[in-house]
């Protein structure tokens, strides 16, 4: 098996979280020297290949798959392009959690969504819909996020108080669940 391609896939899968050298060693079941050589070989391959838009960086004690800085102007065009400014379901979900709970930390958003929101938060910051609004007093002093005026403009809201009351939606959902018979199927068995 080609461990270089496995490492490349692992770096892609973990995204911005990155991998420590120890995680690479454990996952690939290799020793420290072999892990370092493998990372260095893949890193050089990306750096020397002008046909690729990716590279490997060591940031925050982790190896991460990143984009090449020389292509930055193209990435900026993509973010600013109105055709790509549509919001995905996960973006809307993340925005709703932040809007109804602001200011909120990324970890709190992750807990409410049940999945990592780091990449989505980064995209929403880049689009100008949310911004850093300070630091929490929790251990590690995580960054707090809140919505911006661009968010209000995009959704046609004068203030954050104009958001629909979530209690209404929760009450309606509870009524639907209470009214339905969980043991009764809408499908009938055919008699033979």
Short mmCIF file of N, CA and C in Angstrom, two decimals:
data_model
loop_
_atom_site.label_atom_id
_atom_site.label_comp_id
_atom_site.label_asym_id
_atom_site.label_seq_id
_atom_site.Cartn_x
_atom_site.Cartn_y
_atom_site.Cartn_z
N UNK A 1 0.84 -1.18 0.00
CA UNK A 1 0.00 0.00 0.00
C UNK A 1 0.89 1.24 0.00
N UNK A 2 0.49 2.25 -0.76
CA UNK A 2 1.22 3.50 -0.87
C UNK A 2 0.85 4.41 0.30
N UNK A 3 1.69 4.48 1.31
CA UNK A 3 1.40 5.28 2.51
C UNK A 3 1.33 6.77 2.21
N UNK A 4 2.02 7.20 1.17
CA UNK A 4 1.98 8.61 0.78
C UNK A 4 0.56 9.00 0.36
N UNK A 5 -0.08 8.16 -0.44
CA UNK A 5 -1.45 8.47 -0.87
C UNK A 5 -2.43 8.34 0.30
N UNK A 6 -2.16 7.41 1.22
CA UNK A 6 -3.01 7.28 2.41
C UNK A 6 -2.91 8.55 3.24
N UNK A 7 -1.69 9.06 3.44
CA UNK A 7 -1.49 10.28 4.20
C UNK A 7 -2.21 11.45 3.54
N UNK A 8 -2.12 11.54 2.23
CA UNK A 8 -2.80 12.60 1.50
C UNK A 8 -4.31 12.54 1.77
N UNK A 9 -4.88 11.34 1.71
CA UNK A 9 -6.30 11.17 1.99
C UNK A 9 -6.66 11.53 3.42
N UNK A 10 -5.79 11.15 4.36
CA UNK A 10 -6.04 11.48 5.77
C UNK A 10 -6.05 12.98 5.99
N UNK A 11 -5.10 13.68 5.38
CA UNK A 11 -5.06 15.14 5.51
C UNK A 11 -6.29 15.79 4.90
N UNK A 12 -6.79 15.23 3.83
CA UNK A 12 -8.01 15.75 3.21
C UNK A 12 -9.21 15.53 4.13
N UNK A 13 -9.31 14.33 4.69
CA UNK A 13 -10.45 13.98 5.54
C UNK A 13 -10.54 14.84 6.80
N UNK A 14 -9.39 15.10 7.44
CA UNK A 14 -9.43 15.88 8.68
C UNK A 14 -9.56 17.37 8.44
N UNK A 15 -9.33 17.82 7.20
CA UNK A 15 -9.52 19.23 6.86
C UNK A 15 -8.68 20.16 7.70
N UNK A 16 -9.31 21.23 8.16
CA UNK A 16 -8.57 22.25 8.90
C UNK A 16 -8.11 21.80 10.27
N UNK A 17 -8.62 20.70 10.76
CA UNK A 17 -8.18 20.19 12.06
C UNK A 17 -6.71 19.76 12.00
N UNK A 18 -6.28 19.22 10.87
CA UNK A 18 -4.91 18.79 10.70
C UNK A 18 -4.57 17.54 11.50
N UNK A 19 -3.36 17.07 11.34
CA UNK A 19 -2.87 15.87 12.03
C UNK A 19 -1.55 16.16 12.71
N UNK A 20 -1.39 15.68 13.92
CA UNK A 20 -0.09 15.78 14.59
C UNK A 20 0.79 14.65 14.06
N UNK A 21 2.08 14.76 14.29
CA UNK A 21 3.00 13.71 13.88
C UNK A 21 2.64 12.40 14.60
N UNK A 22 2.26 12.50 15.86
CA UNK A 22 1.87 11.32 16.63
C UNK A 22 0.64 10.64 16.04
N UNK A 23 -0.33 11.42 15.58
CA UNK A 23 -1.53 10.85 14.95
C UNK A 23 -1.17 10.12 13.66
N UNK A 24 -0.25 10.69 12.90
CA UNK A 24 0.19 10.05 11.66
C UNK A 24 0.87 8.73 11.98
N UNK A 25 1.76 8.75 12.98
CA UNK A 25 2.47 7.53 13.37
C UNK A 25 1.48 6.44 13.80
N UNK A 26 0.54 6.81 14.66
CA UNK A 26 -0.43 5.84 15.18
C UNK A 26 -1.35 5.30 14.09
N UNK A 27 -1.85 6.19 13.26
CA UNK A 27 -2.80 5.78 12.22
C UNK A 27 -2.15 4.90 11.16
N UNK A 28 -0.96 5.28 10.74
CA UNK A 28 -0.27 4.52 9.70
C UNK A 28 0.59 3.39 10.26
N UNK A 29 0.67 3.33 11.59
CA UNK A 29 1.45 2.29 12.28
C UNK A 29 2.91 2.30 11.82
N UNK A 30 3.51 3.50 11.89
CA UNK A 30 4.91 3.67 11.51
C UNK A 30 5.62 4.41 12.63
N UNK A 31 6.97 4.39 12.59
CA UNK A 31 7.73 5.08 13.65
C UNK A 31 7.93 6.55 13.30
N UNK A 32 8.50 7.28 14.24
CA UNK A 32 8.70 8.72 14.13
C UNK A 32 9.48 9.12 12.88
N UNK A 33 10.63 8.46 12.65
CA UNK A 33 11.46 8.80 11.48
C UNK A 33 10.74 8.55 10.17
N UNK A 34 10.03 7.43 10.08
CA UNK A 34 9.31 7.10 8.86
C UNK A 34 8.19 8.12 8.61
N UNK A 35 7.51 8.53 9.68
CA UNK A 35 6.43 9.52 9.56
C UNK A 35 6.98 10.86 9.06
N UNK A 36 8.10 11.28 9.62
CA UNK A 36 8.71 12.55 9.21
C UNK A 36 9.12 12.50 7.73
N UNK A 37 9.74 11.39 7.31
CA UNK A 37 10.16 11.23 5.92
C UNK A 37 8.95 11.25 4.98
N UNK A 38 7.89 10.58 5.39
CA UNK A 38 6.67 10.50 4.57
C UNK A 38 6.05 11.89 4.39
N UNK A 39 5.94 12.63 5.48
CA UNK A 39 5.38 13.99 5.41
C UNK A 39 6.27 14.88 4.54
N UNK A 40 7.57 14.81 4.74
CA UNK A 40 8.50 15.63 3.98
C UNK A 40 8.43 15.30 2.49
N UNK A 41 8.34 14.02 2.17
CA UNK A 41 8.27 13.61 0.76
C UNK A 41 7.00 14.15 0.10
N UNK A 42 5.87 14.02 0.78
CA UNK A 42 4.60 14.51 0.23
C UNK A 42 4.63 16.04 0.13
N UNK A 43 5.18 16.69 1.13
CA UNK A 43 5.28 18.16 1.14
C UNK A 43 6.11 18.64 -0.06
N UNK A 44 7.25 18.00 -0.30
CA UNK A 44 8.10 18.38 -1.43
C UNK A 44 7.42 18.11 -2.77
N UNK A 45 6.68 17.02 -2.82
CA UNK A 45 5.96 16.69 -4.05
C UNK A 45 4.96 17.79 -4.42
N UNK A 46 4.25 18.28 -3.41
CA UNK A 46 3.30 19.37 -3.66
C UNK A 46 4.03 20.65 -4.04
N UNK A 47 5.10 20.97 -3.35
CA UNK A 47 5.84 22.21 -3.62
C UNK A 47 6.46 22.22 -5.01
N UNK A 48 6.95 21.07 -5.46
CA UNK A 48 7.63 21.00 -6.75
C UNK A 48 6.69 20.81 -7.93
N UNK A 49 5.45 20.55 -7.67
CA UNK A 49 4.49 20.29 -8.75
C UNK A 49 3.66 21.54 -9.00
N UNK A 50 3.96 22.24 -10.10
CA UNK A 50 3.23 23.46 -10.43
C UNK A 50 1.84 23.15 -10.99
N UNK A 51 1.55 21.88 -11.22
CA UNK A 51 0.25 21.48 -11.74
C UNK A 51 -0.80 21.32 -10.63
N UNK A 52 -0.40 21.47 -9.38
CA UNK A 52 -1.29 21.27 -8.23
C UNK A 52 -1.53 22.59 -7.50
N UNK A 53 -2.71 22.71 -6.89
CA UNK A 53 -3.06 23.92 -6.15
C UNK A 53 -2.98 23.76 -4.65
N UNK A 54 -2.45 22.63 -4.20
CA UNK A 54 -2.38 22.35 -2.77
C UNK A 54 -0.95 22.29 -2.28
N UNK A 55 -0.82 22.39 -0.96
CA UNK A 55 0.48 22.23 -0.32
C UNK A 55 0.24 21.73 1.10
N UNK A 56 1.30 21.34 1.78
CA UNK A 56 1.19 20.90 3.17
C UNK A 56 1.93 21.92 4.03
N UNK A 57 1.23 22.41 5.04
CA UNK A 57 1.83 23.36 5.97
C UNK A 57 1.79 22.78 7.38
N UNK A 58 2.73 23.24 8.21
CA UNK A 58 2.77 22.86 9.62
C UNK A 58 2.29 24.06 10.40
N UNK A 59 1.05 24.01 10.86
CA UNK A 59 0.42 25.14 11.56
C UNK A 59 -0.18 24.65 12.86
N UNK A 60 0.11 25.32 13.95
CA UNK A 60 -0.45 24.96 15.24
C UNK A 60 -0.10 23.55 15.66
N UNK A 61 1.14 23.13 15.42
CA UNK A 61 1.62 21.78 15.78
C UNK A 61 0.93 20.67 15.01
N UNK A 62 0.35 21.00 13.87
CA UNK A 62 -0.33 19.99 13.05
C UNK A 62 0.00 20.20 11.58
N UNK A 63 0.00 19.11 10.85
CA UNK A 63 0.18 19.16 9.41
C UNK A 63 -1.20 19.32 8.78
N UNK A 64 -1.29 20.28 7.85
CA UNK A 64 -2.58 20.58 7.23
C UNK A 64 -2.42 20.71 5.72
N UNK A 65 -3.43 20.25 5.02
CA UNK A 65 -3.50 20.43 3.58
C UNK A 65 -4.07 21.83 3.35
N UNK A 66 -3.31 22.70 2.67
CA UNK A 66 -3.75 24.07 2.43
C UNK A 66 -3.63 24.40 0.95
N UNK A 67 -4.15 25.56 0.58
CA UNK A 67 -4.05 26.01 -0.81
C UNK A 67 -2.81 26.87 -0.98
N UNK A 68 -2.35 26.95 -2.22
CA UNK A 68 -1.16 27.74 -2.52
C UNK A 68 -1.49 29.22 -2.46
N UNK A 69 -0.63 29.98 -1.81
CA UNK A 69 -0.85 31.41 -1.61
C UNK A 69 -0.85 32.18 -2.93
N UNK A 70 -0.11 31.70 -3.90
CA UNK A 70 -0.04 32.42 -5.17
C UNK A 70 -1.35 32.38 -5.96
N UNK A 71 -2.29 31.55 -5.53
CA UNK A 71 -3.60 31.46 -6.19
C UNK A 71 -4.68 32.24 -5.45
N UNK A 72 -4.28 33.00 -4.45
CA UNK A 72 -5.22 33.68 -3.56
C UNK A 72 -6.22 34.57 -4.31
N UNK A 73 -5.79 35.28 -5.32
CA UNK A 73 -6.70 36.19 -6.03
C UNK A 73 -7.88 35.43 -6.65
N UNK A 74 -7.64 34.20 -7.08
CA UNK A 74 -8.71 33.39 -7.66
C UNK A 74 -9.69 32.92 -6.58
N UNK A 75 -9.17 32.57 -5.41
CA UNK A 75 -10.04 32.15 -4.30
C UNK A 75 -10.92 33.31 -3.88
N UNK A 76 -10.34 34.51 -3.86
CA UNK A 76 -11.09 35.70 -3.48
C UNK A 76 -12.21 35.97 -4.48
N UNK A 77 -11.93 35.79 -5.78
CA UNK A 77 -12.96 35.99 -6.80
C UNK A 77 -14.12 35.02 -6.59
N UNK A 78 -13.81 33.79 -6.25
CA UNK A 78 -14.84 32.79 -6.02
C UNK A 78 -15.73 33.19 -4.85
N UNK A 79 -15.14 33.66 -3.78
CA UNK A 79 -15.92 34.06 -2.60
C UNK A 79 -16.79 35.27 -2.91
N UNK A 80 -16.26 36.20 -3.70
CA UNK A 80 -16.98 37.44 -3.99
C UNK A 80 -17.98 37.30 -5.12
N UNK A 81 -17.92 36.20 -5.89
CA UNK A 81 -18.81 35.99 -7.03
C UNK A 81 -20.25 35.79 -6.56
N UNK A 82 -21.20 36.61 -7.04
CA UNK A 82 -22.59 36.47 -6.61
C UNK A 82 -23.19 35.10 -6.94
N UNK A 83 -22.70 34.45 -7.99
CA UNK A 83 -23.22 33.13 -8.36
C UNK A 83 -22.88 32.07 -7.32
N UNK A 84 -21.79 32.28 -6.58
CA UNK A 84 -21.39 31.30 -5.58
C UNK A 84 -21.82 31.71 -4.18
N UNK A 85 -22.59 32.78 -4.10
CA UNK A 85 -23.02 33.27 -2.79
C UNK A 85 -24.31 32.64 -2.29
N UNK A 86 -24.75 31.58 -2.91
CA UNK A 86 -25.91 30.88 -2.37
C UNK A 86 -25.46 30.11 -1.13
N UNK A 87 -26.38 29.96 -0.21
CA UNK A 87 -26.03 29.30 1.05
C UNK A 87 -26.53 27.87 1.07
N UNK A 88 -25.66 26.96 1.45
CA UNK A 88 -26.02 25.55 1.56
C UNK A 88 -26.86 25.33 2.81
N UNK A 89 -27.43 24.14 2.91
CA UNK A 89 -28.22 23.79 4.08
C UNK A 89 -27.38 23.88 5.35
N UNK A 90 -26.13 23.40 5.30
CA UNK A 90 -25.29 23.45 6.49
C UNK A 90 -24.90 24.89 6.84
N UNK A 91 -24.76 25.76 5.83
CA UNK A 91 -24.47 27.17 6.11
C UNK A 91 -25.66 27.83 6.79
N UNK A 92 -26.87 27.55 6.28
CA UNK A 92 -28.07 28.11 6.90
C UNK A 92 -28.25 27.61 8.32
N UNK A 93 -27.98 26.33 8.52
CA UNK A 93 -28.09 25.74 9.86
C UNK A 93 -27.12 26.41 10.83
N UNK A 94 -25.88 26.58 10.39
CA UNK A 94 -24.87 27.21 11.22
C UNK A 94 -25.23 28.66 11.51
N UNK A 95 -25.69 29.38 10.48
CA UNK A 95 -26.11 30.77 10.66
C UNK A 95 -27.26 30.89 11.66
N UNK A 96 -28.24 29.99 11.55
CA UNK A 96 -29.39 30.04 12.46
C UNK A 96 -28.94 29.82 13.90
N UNK A 97 -28.06 28.87 14.11
CA UNK A 97 -27.57 28.59 15.47
C UNK A 97 -26.85 29.82 16.02
N UNK A 98 -26.02 30.45 15.20
CA UNK A 98 -25.29 31.63 15.67
C UNK A 98 -26.26 32.79 15.92
N UNK A 99 -27.19 33.01 14.99
CA UNK A 99 -28.13 34.13 15.12
C UNK A 99 -29.00 34.01 16.37
N UNK A 100 -29.47 32.82 16.68
CA UNK A 100 -30.36 32.64 17.82
C UNK A 100 -29.62 32.51 19.15
N UNK A 101 -28.30 32.32 19.10
CA UNK A 101 -27.54 32.11 20.33
C UNK A 101 -26.36 33.05 20.49
N UNK A 102 -26.28 34.09 19.66
CA UNK A 102 -25.08 34.93 19.70
C UNK A 102 -24.95 35.70 20.99
N UNK A 103 -23.73 35.99 21.41
CA UNK A 103 -22.47 35.46 20.88
C UNK A 103 -22.28 34.01 21.32
N UNK A 104 -21.64 33.22 20.45
CA UNK A 104 -21.50 31.78 20.69
C UNK A 104 -20.14 31.31 20.20
N UNK A 105 -19.60 30.30 20.85
CA UNK A 105 -18.31 29.73 20.44
C UNK A 105 -18.52 28.67 19.37
N UNK A 106 -17.45 28.37 18.63
CA UNK A 106 -17.52 27.32 17.61
C UNK A 106 -17.86 25.98 18.23
N UNK A 107 -17.29 25.68 19.40
CA UNK A 107 -17.56 24.40 20.05
C UNK A 107 -19.04 24.27 20.40
N UNK A 108 -19.66 25.36 20.84
CA UNK A 108 -21.10 25.33 21.14
C UNK A 108 -21.91 25.09 19.87
N UNK A 109 -21.49 25.71 18.77
CA UNK A 109 -22.17 25.47 17.48
C UNK A 109 -22.02 24.00 17.09
N UNK A 110 -20.80 23.46 17.24
CA UNK A 110 -20.54 22.05 16.93
C UNK A 110 -21.45 21.15 17.75
N UNK A 111 -21.59 21.44 19.03
CA UNK A 111 -22.43 20.62 19.91
C UNK A 111 -23.89 20.66 19.49
N UNK A 112 -24.38 21.82 19.09
CA UNK A 112 -25.77 21.94 18.66
C UNK A 112 -26.02 21.27 17.30
N UNK A 113 -25.04 21.38 16.40
CA UNK A 113 -25.18 20.77 15.07
C UNK A 113 -24.88 19.28 15.09
N UNK A 114 -23.99 18.87 15.99
CA UNK A 114 -23.60 17.47 16.04
C UNK A 114 -22.47 17.12 15.09
N UNK A 115 -21.93 18.11 14.40
CA UNK A 115 -20.80 17.92 13.49
C UNK A 115 -19.88 19.13 13.60
N UNK A 116 -18.65 19.00 13.11
CA UNK A 116 -17.71 20.11 13.15
C UNK A 116 -18.18 21.25 12.24
N UNK A 117 -18.11 22.45 12.74
CA UNK A 117 -18.56 23.63 11.99
C UNK A 117 -17.41 24.56 11.65
N UNK A 118 -16.20 24.15 11.91
CA UNK A 118 -15.04 25.03 11.73
C UNK A 118 -14.94 25.57 10.30
N UNK A 119 -15.06 24.70 9.34
CA UNK A 119 -14.95 25.12 7.94
C UNK A 119 -16.11 26.02 7.55
N UNK A 120 -17.32 25.68 8.01
CA UNK A 120 -18.49 26.49 7.67
C UNK A 120 -18.39 27.87 8.30
N UNK A 121 -17.91 27.94 9.53
CA UNK A 121 -17.75 29.24 10.19
C UNK A 121 -16.73 30.08 9.43
N UNK A 122 -15.65 29.45 9.00
CA UNK A 122 -14.63 30.18 8.22
C UNK A 122 -15.25 30.74 6.94
N UNK A 123 -16.09 29.96 6.25
CA UNK A 123 -16.74 30.42 5.02
C UNK A 123 -17.70 31.58 5.30
N UNK A 124 -18.45 31.45 6.41
CA UNK A 124 -19.41 32.50 6.74
C UNK A 124 -18.71 33.80 7.15
N UNK A 125 -17.55 33.68 7.79
CA UNK A 125 -16.75 34.87 8.11
C UNK A 125 -16.26 35.50 6.80
N UNK A 126 -15.77 34.66 5.87
CA UNK A 126 -15.26 35.16 4.59
C UNK A 126 -16.36 35.85 3.78
N UNK A 127 -17.59 35.35 3.89
CA UNK A 127 -18.72 35.96 3.17
C UNK A 127 -19.25 37.19 3.89
N UNK A 128 -18.80 37.42 5.12
CA UNK A 128 -19.21 38.60 5.86
C UNK A 128 -20.51 38.45 6.64
N UNK A 129 -21.03 37.23 6.76
CA UNK A 129 -22.29 37.02 7.48
C UNK A 129 -22.11 36.93 8.99
N UNK A 130 -20.92 36.51 9.44
CA UNK A 130 -20.63 36.47 10.86
C UNK A 130 -19.25 37.06 11.10
N UNK A 131 -18.99 37.42 12.36
CA UNK A 131 -17.69 37.99 12.70
C UNK A 131 -17.31 37.57 14.11
N UNK A 132 -16.02 37.70 14.39
CA UNK A 132 -15.53 37.46 15.75
C UNK A 132 -15.98 38.63 16.60
N UNK A 133 -16.51 38.32 17.79
CA UNK A 133 -17.01 39.40 18.63
C UNK A 133 -16.37 39.43 20.01
N UNK A 134 -15.24 38.78 20.14
CA UNK A 134 -14.54 38.76 21.42
C UNK A 134 -14.15 37.36 21.81
N UNK A 135 -13.86 37.19 23.09
CA UNK A 135 -13.44 35.90 23.62
C UNK A 135 -14.30 35.52 24.80
N UNK A 136 -14.60 34.24 24.92
CA UNK A 136 -15.37 33.71 26.03
C UNK A 136 -14.50 33.62 27.27
N UNK A 137 -15.12 33.56 28.42
CA UNK A 137 -14.38 33.37 29.67
C UNK A 137 -14.14 31.89 29.97
N UNK A 138 -14.57 31.01 29.08
CA UNK A 138 -14.37 29.58 29.25
C UNK A 138 -12.88 29.26 29.16
N UNK A 139 -12.46 28.10 29.68
CA UNK A 139 -11.04 27.72 29.57
C UNK A 139 -10.57 27.75 28.11
N UNK A 140 -9.39 28.30 27.91
CA UNK A 140 -8.85 28.43 26.56
C UNK A 140 -9.30 29.70 25.88
N UNK A 141 -10.24 30.41 26.48
CA UNK A 141 -10.78 31.66 25.94
C UNK A 141 -11.13 31.57 24.46
N UNK A 142 -12.08 30.66 24.11
CA UNK A 142 -12.44 30.50 22.70
C UNK A 142 -13.10 31.75 22.12
N UNK A 143 -12.99 31.89 20.81
CA UNK A 143 -13.54 33.03 20.09
C UNK A 143 -15.06 32.95 20.10
N UNK A 144 -15.70 34.10 20.28
CA UNK A 144 -17.16 34.21 20.19
C UNK A 144 -17.52 34.75 18.81
N UNK A 145 -18.62 34.25 18.25
CA UNK A 145 -19.09 34.70 16.93
C UNK A 145 -20.48 35.29 17.05
N UNK A 146 -20.74 36.28 16.18
CA UNK A 146 -22.08 36.86 16.09
C UNK A 146 -22.34 37.27 14.64
N UNK A 147 -23.59 37.53 14.32
CA UNK A 147 -23.96 37.92 12.96
C UNK A 147 -23.56 39.37 12.70
N UNK A 148 -23.55 39.72 11.42
CA UNK A 148 -23.14 41.06 11.00
C UNK A 148 -24.30 41.80 10.35
N UNK A 149 -24.07 43.05 9.98
CA UNK A 149 -25.08 43.82 9.25
C UNK A 149 -25.35 43.20 7.87
N UNK A 150 -24.30 42.59 7.27
CA UNK A 150 -24.48 41.93 5.98
C UNK A 150 -25.48 40.78 6.11
N UNK A 151 -25.43 40.06 7.22
CA UNK A 151 -26.40 38.99 7.49
C UNK A 151 -27.80 39.57 7.52
N UNK A 152 -27.98 40.67 8.26
CA UNK A 152 -29.30 41.31 8.36
C UNK A 152 -29.78 41.76 6.99
N UNK A 153 -28.89 42.39 6.21
CA UNK A 153 -29.25 42.84 4.86
C UNK A 153 -29.67 41.67 3.98
N UNK A 154 -28.88 40.61 4.00
CA UNK A 154 -29.14 39.44 3.14
C UNK A 154 -30.51 38.84 3.41
N UNK A 155 -30.90 38.79 4.70
CA UNK A 155 -32.18 38.19 5.06
C UNK A 155 -33.30 39.21 5.24
N UNK A 156 -33.03 40.47 4.93
CA UNK A 156 -34.05 41.51 4.98
C UNK A 156 -34.53 41.80 6.40
N UNK A 157 -33.63 41.81 7.35
CA UNK A 157 -33.98 42.07 8.75
C UNK A 157 -33.44 43.43 9.17
N UNK A 158 -34.23 44.16 9.95
CA UNK A 158 -33.76 45.45 10.46
C UNK A 158 -32.82 45.22 11.64
N UNK A 159 -33.20 44.30 12.52
CA UNK A 159 -32.36 43.97 13.68
C UNK A 159 -32.45 42.46 13.88
N UNK A 160 -31.60 41.94 14.74
CA UNK A 160 -31.61 40.51 15.05
C UNK A 160 -32.91 40.12 15.74
N UNK A 161 -33.56 41.08 16.38
CA UNK A 161 -34.84 40.82 17.05
C UNK A 161 -35.96 40.51 16.07
N UNK A 162 -35.76 40.79 14.78
CA UNK A 162 -36.77 40.51 13.76
C UNK A 162 -36.79 39.04 13.34
N UNK A 163 -35.88 38.24 13.85
CA UNK A 163 -35.89 36.80 13.53
C UNK A 163 -37.20 36.19 14.03
N UNK A 164 -37.73 35.21 13.33
CA UNK A 164 -38.96 34.54 13.79
C UNK A 164 -38.74 33.91 15.17
N UNK A 165 -39.80 33.89 15.97
CA UNK A 165 -39.72 33.31 17.31
C UNK A 165 -39.66 31.78 17.19
N UNK A 166 -38.57 31.20 17.66
CA UNK A 166 -38.38 29.75 17.55
C UNK A 166 -39.36 28.96 18.40
N UNK A 167 -39.89 29.57 19.46
CA UNK A 167 -40.84 28.85 20.32
C UNK A 167 -42.07 28.42 19.53
N UNK A 168 -42.50 29.25 18.56
CA UNK A 168 -43.65 28.89 17.70
C UNK A 168 -43.38 27.60 16.95
N UNK A 169 -42.19 27.55 16.33
CA UNK A 169 -41.83 26.37 15.55
C UNK A 169 -41.74 25.13 16.43
N UNK A 170 -41.18 25.30 17.61
CA UNK A 170 -41.04 24.17 18.53
C UNK A 170 -42.41 23.68 19.01
N UNK A 171 -43.33 24.61 19.28
CA UNK A 171 -44.68 24.23 19.71
C UNK A 171 -45.40 23.48 18.60
N UNK A 172 -45.30 23.97 17.36
CA UNK A 172 -45.95 23.31 16.22
C UNK A 172 -45.39 21.90 16.03
N UNK A 173 -44.07 21.76 16.14
CA UNK A 173 -43.44 20.46 15.98
C UNK A 173 -43.90 19.50 17.06
N UNK A 174 -44.01 19.99 18.30
CA UNK A 174 -44.46 19.15 19.42
C UNK A 174 -45.89 18.70 19.19
N UNK A 175 -46.76 19.60 18.70
CA UNK A 175 -48.15 19.25 18.42
C UNK A 175 -48.24 18.15 17.37
N UNK A 176 -47.46 18.25 16.32
CA UNK A 176 -47.46 17.24 15.26
C UNK A 176 -47.05 15.89 15.83
N UNK A 177 -46.02 15.88 16.66
CA UNK A 177 -45.55 14.62 17.24
C UNK A 177 -46.60 14.04 18.17
N UNK A 178 -47.24 14.89 18.99
CA UNK A 178 -48.26 14.41 19.92
C UNK A 178 -49.48 13.88 19.20
N UNK A 179 -49.85 14.49 18.06
CA UNK A 179 -51.04 14.08 17.32
C UNK A 179 -50.83 12.79 16.55
N UNK A 180 -49.60 12.42 16.26
CA UNK A 180 -49.38 11.23 15.46
C UNK A 180 -49.29 10.00 16.35
N UNK A 181 -49.85 8.91 15.86
CA UNK A 181 -49.81 7.65 16.58
C UNK A 181 -48.56 6.90 16.12
N UNK A 182 -47.61 6.79 17.01
CA UNK A 182 -46.32 6.19 16.64
C UNK A 182 -46.43 4.71 16.35
N UNK A 183 -47.51 4.06 16.80
CA UNK A 183 -47.64 2.62 16.62
C UNK A 183 -48.56 2.27 15.46
N UNK A 184 -49.11 3.25 14.81
CA UNK A 184 -50.05 3.02 13.72
C UNK A 184 -49.35 3.37 12.41
N UNK A 185 -49.32 2.48 11.49
CA UNK A 185 -48.69 2.72 10.21
C UNK A 185 -49.73 3.20 9.22
N UNK A 186 -49.33 4.09 8.32
CA UNK A 186 -50.26 4.52 7.28
C UNK A 186 -50.34 3.47 6.17
N UNK A 187 -49.46 2.48 6.21
CA UNK A 187 -49.46 1.41 5.23
C UNK A 187 -50.26 0.24 5.79
N UNK A 188 -51.05 -0.38 4.96
CA UNK A 188 -51.86 -1.53 5.38
C UNK A 188 -51.30 -2.80 4.75
N UNK A 189 -51.34 -3.86 5.51
CA UNK A 189 -50.89 -5.14 4.97
C UNK A 189 -51.97 -5.70 4.08
N UNK A 190 -51.54 -6.29 2.99
CA UNK A 190 -52.48 -6.94 2.07
C UNK A 190 -52.79 -8.34 2.58
N UNK A 191 -54.05 -8.69 2.51
CA UNK A 191 -54.40 -10.05 2.90
C UNK A 191 -54.24 -10.95 1.70
N UNK A 192 -53.65 -12.07 1.89
CA UNK A 192 -53.42 -13.02 0.80
C UNK A 192 -54.47 -14.07 0.79
#
